[in-house]
C-alpha positions as a printed NumPy array, in Angstrom:
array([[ -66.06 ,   21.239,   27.076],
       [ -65.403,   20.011,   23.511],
       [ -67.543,   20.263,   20.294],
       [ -70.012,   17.305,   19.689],
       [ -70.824,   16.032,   15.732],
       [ -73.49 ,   14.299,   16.704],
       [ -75.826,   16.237,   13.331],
       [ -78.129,   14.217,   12.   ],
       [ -79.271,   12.318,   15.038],
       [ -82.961,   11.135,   15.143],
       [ -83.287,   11.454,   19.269],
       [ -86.48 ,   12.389,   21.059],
       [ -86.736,   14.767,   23.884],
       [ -89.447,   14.614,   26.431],
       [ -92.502,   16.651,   26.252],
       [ -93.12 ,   20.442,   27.116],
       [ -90.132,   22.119,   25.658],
       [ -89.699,   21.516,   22.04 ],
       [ -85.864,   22.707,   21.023],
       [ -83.271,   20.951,   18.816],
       [ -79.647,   22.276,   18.704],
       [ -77.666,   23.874,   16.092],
       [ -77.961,   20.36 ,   14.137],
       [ -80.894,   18.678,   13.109],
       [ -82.727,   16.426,   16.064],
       [ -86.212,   14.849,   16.669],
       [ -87.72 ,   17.333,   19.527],
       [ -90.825,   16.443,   21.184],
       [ -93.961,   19.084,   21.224],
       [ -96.885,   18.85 ,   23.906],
       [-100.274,   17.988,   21.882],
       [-101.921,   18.966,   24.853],
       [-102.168,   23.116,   25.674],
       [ -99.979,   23.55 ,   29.075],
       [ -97.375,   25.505,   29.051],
       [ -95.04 ,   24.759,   31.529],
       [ -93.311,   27.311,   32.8  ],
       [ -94.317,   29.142,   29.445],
       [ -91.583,   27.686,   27.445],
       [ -93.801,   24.809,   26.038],
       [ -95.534,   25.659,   22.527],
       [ -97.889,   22.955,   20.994],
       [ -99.007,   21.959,   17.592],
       [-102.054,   23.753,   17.651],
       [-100.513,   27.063,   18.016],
       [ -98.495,   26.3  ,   15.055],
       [-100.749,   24.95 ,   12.739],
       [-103.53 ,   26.515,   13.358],
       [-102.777,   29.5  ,   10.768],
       [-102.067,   29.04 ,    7.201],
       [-100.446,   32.157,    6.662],
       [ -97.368,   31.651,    9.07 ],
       [ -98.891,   33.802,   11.876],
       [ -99.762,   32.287,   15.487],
       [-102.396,   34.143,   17.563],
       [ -99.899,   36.062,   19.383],
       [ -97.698,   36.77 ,   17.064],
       [ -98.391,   40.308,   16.595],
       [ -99.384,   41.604,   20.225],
       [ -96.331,   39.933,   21.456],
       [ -93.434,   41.   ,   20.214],
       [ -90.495,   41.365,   22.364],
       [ -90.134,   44.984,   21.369],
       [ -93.549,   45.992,   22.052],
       [ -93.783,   48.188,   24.922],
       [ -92.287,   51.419,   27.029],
       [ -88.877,   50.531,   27.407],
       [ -87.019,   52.017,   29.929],
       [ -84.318,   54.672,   29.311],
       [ -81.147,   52.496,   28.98 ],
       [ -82.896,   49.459,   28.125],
       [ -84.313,   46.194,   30.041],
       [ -87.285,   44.37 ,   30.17 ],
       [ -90.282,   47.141,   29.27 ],
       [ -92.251,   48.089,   32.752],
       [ -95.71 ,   46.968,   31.559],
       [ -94.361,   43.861,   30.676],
       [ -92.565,   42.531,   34.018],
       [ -94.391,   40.471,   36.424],
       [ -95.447,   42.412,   39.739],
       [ -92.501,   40.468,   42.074],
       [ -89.917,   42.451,   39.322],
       [ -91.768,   46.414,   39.051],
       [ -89.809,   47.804,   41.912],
       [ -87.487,   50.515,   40.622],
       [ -84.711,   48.689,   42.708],
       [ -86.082,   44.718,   42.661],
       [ -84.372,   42.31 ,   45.099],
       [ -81.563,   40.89 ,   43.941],
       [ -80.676,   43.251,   41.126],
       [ -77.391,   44.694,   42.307],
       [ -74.069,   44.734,   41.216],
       [ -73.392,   41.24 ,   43.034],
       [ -70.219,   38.986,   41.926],
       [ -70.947,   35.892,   39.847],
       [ -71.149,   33.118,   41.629],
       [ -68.101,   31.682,   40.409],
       [ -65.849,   34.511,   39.822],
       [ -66.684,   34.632,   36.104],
       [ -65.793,   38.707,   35.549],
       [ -68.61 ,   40.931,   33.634],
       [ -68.349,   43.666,   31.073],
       [ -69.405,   46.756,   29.891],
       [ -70.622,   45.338,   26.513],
       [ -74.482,   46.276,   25.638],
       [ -75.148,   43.97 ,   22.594],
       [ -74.88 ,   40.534,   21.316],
       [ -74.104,   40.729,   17.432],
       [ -72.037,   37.302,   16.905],
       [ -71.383,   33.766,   18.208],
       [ -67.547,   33.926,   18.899],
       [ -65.141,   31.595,   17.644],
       [ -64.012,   29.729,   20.406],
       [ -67.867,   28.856,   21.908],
       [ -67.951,   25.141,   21.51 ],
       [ -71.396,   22.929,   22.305],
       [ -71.422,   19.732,   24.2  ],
       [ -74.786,   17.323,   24.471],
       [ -77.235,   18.348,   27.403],
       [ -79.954,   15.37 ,   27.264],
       [ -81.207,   15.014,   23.554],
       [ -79.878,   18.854,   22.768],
       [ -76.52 ,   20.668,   22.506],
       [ -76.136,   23.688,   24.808],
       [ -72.791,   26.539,   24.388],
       [ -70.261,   26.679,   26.558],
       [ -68.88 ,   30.376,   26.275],
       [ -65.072,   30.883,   27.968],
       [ -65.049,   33.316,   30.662],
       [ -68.969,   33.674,   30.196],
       [ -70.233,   30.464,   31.113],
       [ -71.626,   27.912,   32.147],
       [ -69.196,   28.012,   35.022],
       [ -70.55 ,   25.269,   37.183],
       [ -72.403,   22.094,   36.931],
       [ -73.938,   20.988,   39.657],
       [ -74.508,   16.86 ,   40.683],
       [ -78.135,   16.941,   38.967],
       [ -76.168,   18.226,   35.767],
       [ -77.672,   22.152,   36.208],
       [ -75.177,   24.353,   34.519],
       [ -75.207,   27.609,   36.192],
       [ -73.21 ,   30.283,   36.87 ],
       [ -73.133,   32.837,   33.594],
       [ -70.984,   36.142,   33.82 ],
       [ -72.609,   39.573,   34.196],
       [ -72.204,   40.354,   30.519],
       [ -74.444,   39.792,   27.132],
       [ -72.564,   37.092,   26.186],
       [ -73.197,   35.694,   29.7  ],
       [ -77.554,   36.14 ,   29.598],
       [ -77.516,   34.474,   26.228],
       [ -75.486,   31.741,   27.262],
       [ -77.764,   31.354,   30.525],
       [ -81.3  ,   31.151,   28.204],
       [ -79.856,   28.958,   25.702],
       [ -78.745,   26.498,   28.244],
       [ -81.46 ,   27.265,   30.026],
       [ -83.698,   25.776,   27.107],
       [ -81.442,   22.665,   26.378],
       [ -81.373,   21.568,   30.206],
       [ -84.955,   21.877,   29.697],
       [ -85.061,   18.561,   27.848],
       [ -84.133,   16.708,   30.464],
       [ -87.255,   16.05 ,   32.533],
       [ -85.613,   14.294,   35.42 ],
       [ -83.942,   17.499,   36.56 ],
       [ -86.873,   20.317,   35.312],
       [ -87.539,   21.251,   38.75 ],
       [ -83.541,   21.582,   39.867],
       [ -83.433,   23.527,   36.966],
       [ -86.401,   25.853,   38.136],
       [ -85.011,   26.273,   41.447],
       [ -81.181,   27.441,   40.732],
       [ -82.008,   29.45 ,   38.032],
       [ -85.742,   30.979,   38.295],
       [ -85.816,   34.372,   40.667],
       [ -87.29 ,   34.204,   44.035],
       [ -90.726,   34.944,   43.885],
       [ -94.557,   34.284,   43.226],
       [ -93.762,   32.673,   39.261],
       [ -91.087,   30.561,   40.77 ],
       [ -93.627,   28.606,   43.316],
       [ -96.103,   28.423,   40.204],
       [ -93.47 ,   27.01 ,   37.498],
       [ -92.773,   24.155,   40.229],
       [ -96.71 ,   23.462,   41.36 ],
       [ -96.843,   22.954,   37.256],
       [ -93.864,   20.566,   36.932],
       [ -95.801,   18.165,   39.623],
       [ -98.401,   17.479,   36.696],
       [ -96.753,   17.539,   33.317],
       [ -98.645,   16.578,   30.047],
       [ -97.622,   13.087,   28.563],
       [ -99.077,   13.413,   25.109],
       [ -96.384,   13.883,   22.924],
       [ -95.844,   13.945,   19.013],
       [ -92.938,   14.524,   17.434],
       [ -91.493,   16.798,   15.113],
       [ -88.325,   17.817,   12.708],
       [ -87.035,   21.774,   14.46 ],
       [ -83.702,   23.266,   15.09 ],
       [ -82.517,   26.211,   17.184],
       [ -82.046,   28.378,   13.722],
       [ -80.971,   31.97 ,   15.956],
       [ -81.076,   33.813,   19.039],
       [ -81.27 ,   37.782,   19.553],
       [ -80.47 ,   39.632,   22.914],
       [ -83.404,   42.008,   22.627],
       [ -82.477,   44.398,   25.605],
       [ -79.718,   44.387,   27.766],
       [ -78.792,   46.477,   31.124],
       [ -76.874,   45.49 ,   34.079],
       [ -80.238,   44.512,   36.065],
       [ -82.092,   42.89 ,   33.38 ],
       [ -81.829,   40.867,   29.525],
       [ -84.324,   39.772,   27.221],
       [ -83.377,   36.686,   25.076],
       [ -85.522,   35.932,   22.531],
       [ -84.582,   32.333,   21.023],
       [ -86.054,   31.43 ,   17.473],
       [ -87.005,   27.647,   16.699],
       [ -87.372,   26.835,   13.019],
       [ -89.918,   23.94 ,   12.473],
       [ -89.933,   21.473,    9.22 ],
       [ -93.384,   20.537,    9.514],
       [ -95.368,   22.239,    9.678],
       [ -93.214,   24.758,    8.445],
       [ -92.76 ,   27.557,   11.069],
       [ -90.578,   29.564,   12.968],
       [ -91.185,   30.36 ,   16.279],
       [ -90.3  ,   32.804,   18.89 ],
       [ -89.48 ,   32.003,   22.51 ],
       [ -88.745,   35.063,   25.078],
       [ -87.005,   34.768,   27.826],
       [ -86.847,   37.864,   30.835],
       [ -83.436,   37.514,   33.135],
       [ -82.416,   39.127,   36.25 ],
       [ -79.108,   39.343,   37.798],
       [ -79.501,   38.166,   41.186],
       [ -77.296,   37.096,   43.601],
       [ -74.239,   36.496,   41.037],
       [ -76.056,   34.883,   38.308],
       [ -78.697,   35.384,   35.302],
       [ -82.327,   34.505,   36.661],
       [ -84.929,   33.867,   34.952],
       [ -88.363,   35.794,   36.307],
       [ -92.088,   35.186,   34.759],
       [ -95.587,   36.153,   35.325],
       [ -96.941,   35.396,   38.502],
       [ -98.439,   31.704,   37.23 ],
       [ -95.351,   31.152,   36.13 ],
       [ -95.799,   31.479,   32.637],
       [ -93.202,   33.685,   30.64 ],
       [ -93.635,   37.454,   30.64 ],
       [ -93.682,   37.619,   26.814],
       [ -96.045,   34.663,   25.346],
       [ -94.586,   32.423,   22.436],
       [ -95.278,   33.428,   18.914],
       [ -95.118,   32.964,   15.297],
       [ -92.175,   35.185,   13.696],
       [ -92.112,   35.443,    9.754],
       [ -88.219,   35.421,    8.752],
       [ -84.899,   34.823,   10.86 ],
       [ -83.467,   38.431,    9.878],
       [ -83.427,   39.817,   12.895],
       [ -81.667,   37.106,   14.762],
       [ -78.282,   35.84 ,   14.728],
       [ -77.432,   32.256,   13.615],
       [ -76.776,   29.52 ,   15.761],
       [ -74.405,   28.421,   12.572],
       [ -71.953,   30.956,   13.395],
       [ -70.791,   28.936,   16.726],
       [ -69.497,   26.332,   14.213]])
């Protein structure tokens, strides 16, 4: 995979999932209030406070909650299909593709040698030995390691493959977990919205909020030009059956809603992959 220069572009994305890559794009936000999947955030939510702060902004933060001893998604939090103490799937299984895990617990820095190639209007990482491994013939790149490095890769390209509407569902199907949220993410992707307007946003960081060999929390920051915001956007994984899965509420909505975030401190920048 080589590095793309394509900064500067003015490209639109379709609607639902407004993200933008390490350089500046045109990303397309859903006027109307669906979120599919939970990954969608409209204008309303972002404009509709003055002071920077979205309705959910407090109540939502990834690192409310009981979190388990050794980390992972808090209990409170997970959807029902994930509450087990043992859930299906979450096992010490072999990736996929023979990418080899680690014992690494934290994310601090974009390493040098992660270069980003164009996934539909966005740019998506390509981490060596932690993935993507795979692309399949509808362009799904799966397959992610069992390390940190390999559940951020997975919900970053998670989000840029999910500006390609034409392959939204095979997206949802490889790489959602088994379960009650999975059926509801694809009974929403048969009706999307098609009011669009677009906006000026860049992915500005990304944090791995908890980590543990069963389950990561990725929590992506967008940073919006107008109206000026920055917004946060949580993704849950599970390793199941060799690969990073994403698992939701049981409408298929994400377990931690999107909010409004006041600063980038706590993440690290996307401008370190450079």
């Amino acid at each position: 995979m080589t590095e793309d220069s394509s900064d500067g572009a003015d490209t639109s994305i379709s609607a639902n999932l407004p993200w933008a890559s390490r350089g500046f794009v045109i990303s397309a936000i859903t006027v109307a209030a669906i979120f599919v999947v939970g990954i969608a955030v409209t204008i309303t939510t972002l404009a509709t406070d003055e002071g920077g702060q979205g309705p959910n902004a407090a109540d939502s933060s990834p690192t409310t909650g009981s979190t388990p001893e050794g980390g992972g998604v808090p209990r409170d939090e997970m959807p029902e299909e994930g509450r087990t103490t043992t859930p299906k799937g979450s096992d010490d299984s072999a990736s996929v593709c023979g990418l080899d895990g680690n014992s690494d617990s934290s994310f601090d820095t974009f390493p040098e040698d992660v270069t980003w190639e164009p996934v539909g209007a966005l740019e998506a990482p390509h981490f060596p030995g932690h993935g993507p491994g795979e692309v399949d013939d509808n362009g799904v790149r799966y397959c992610y390691a069992h390390s940190p490095q390999g559940a951020v890769a997975a919900g970053l390209n998670l989000i840029a493959m999910s500006s390609l509407s034409d392959i939204r569902k095979d997206v949802v199907q490889r790489m959602f977990a088994e379960g009650e949220g999975k059926e509801a993410a694809l009974e929403k992707l048969k009706d999307p919205s098609k009011d669009e307007e677009t906006i000026r946003s860049r992915l500005a960081g990304v944090q791995l909020v908890t980590y543990n060999p069963d389950y990561a929390r990725v929590d992506v920051a967008l940073q919006i030009d107008d109206p000026e915001a920055i917004s946060s956007h949580v993704l849950d994984l599970q390793w199941s059956e060799g690969d990073w899965r994403v698992i939701t509420r049981p409408s298929g909505e994400m377990v931690v809603p999107n909010s409004i975030v006041d600063s980038l401190d706590r993440y690290v920048p996307t401008g370190k992959a450079r």
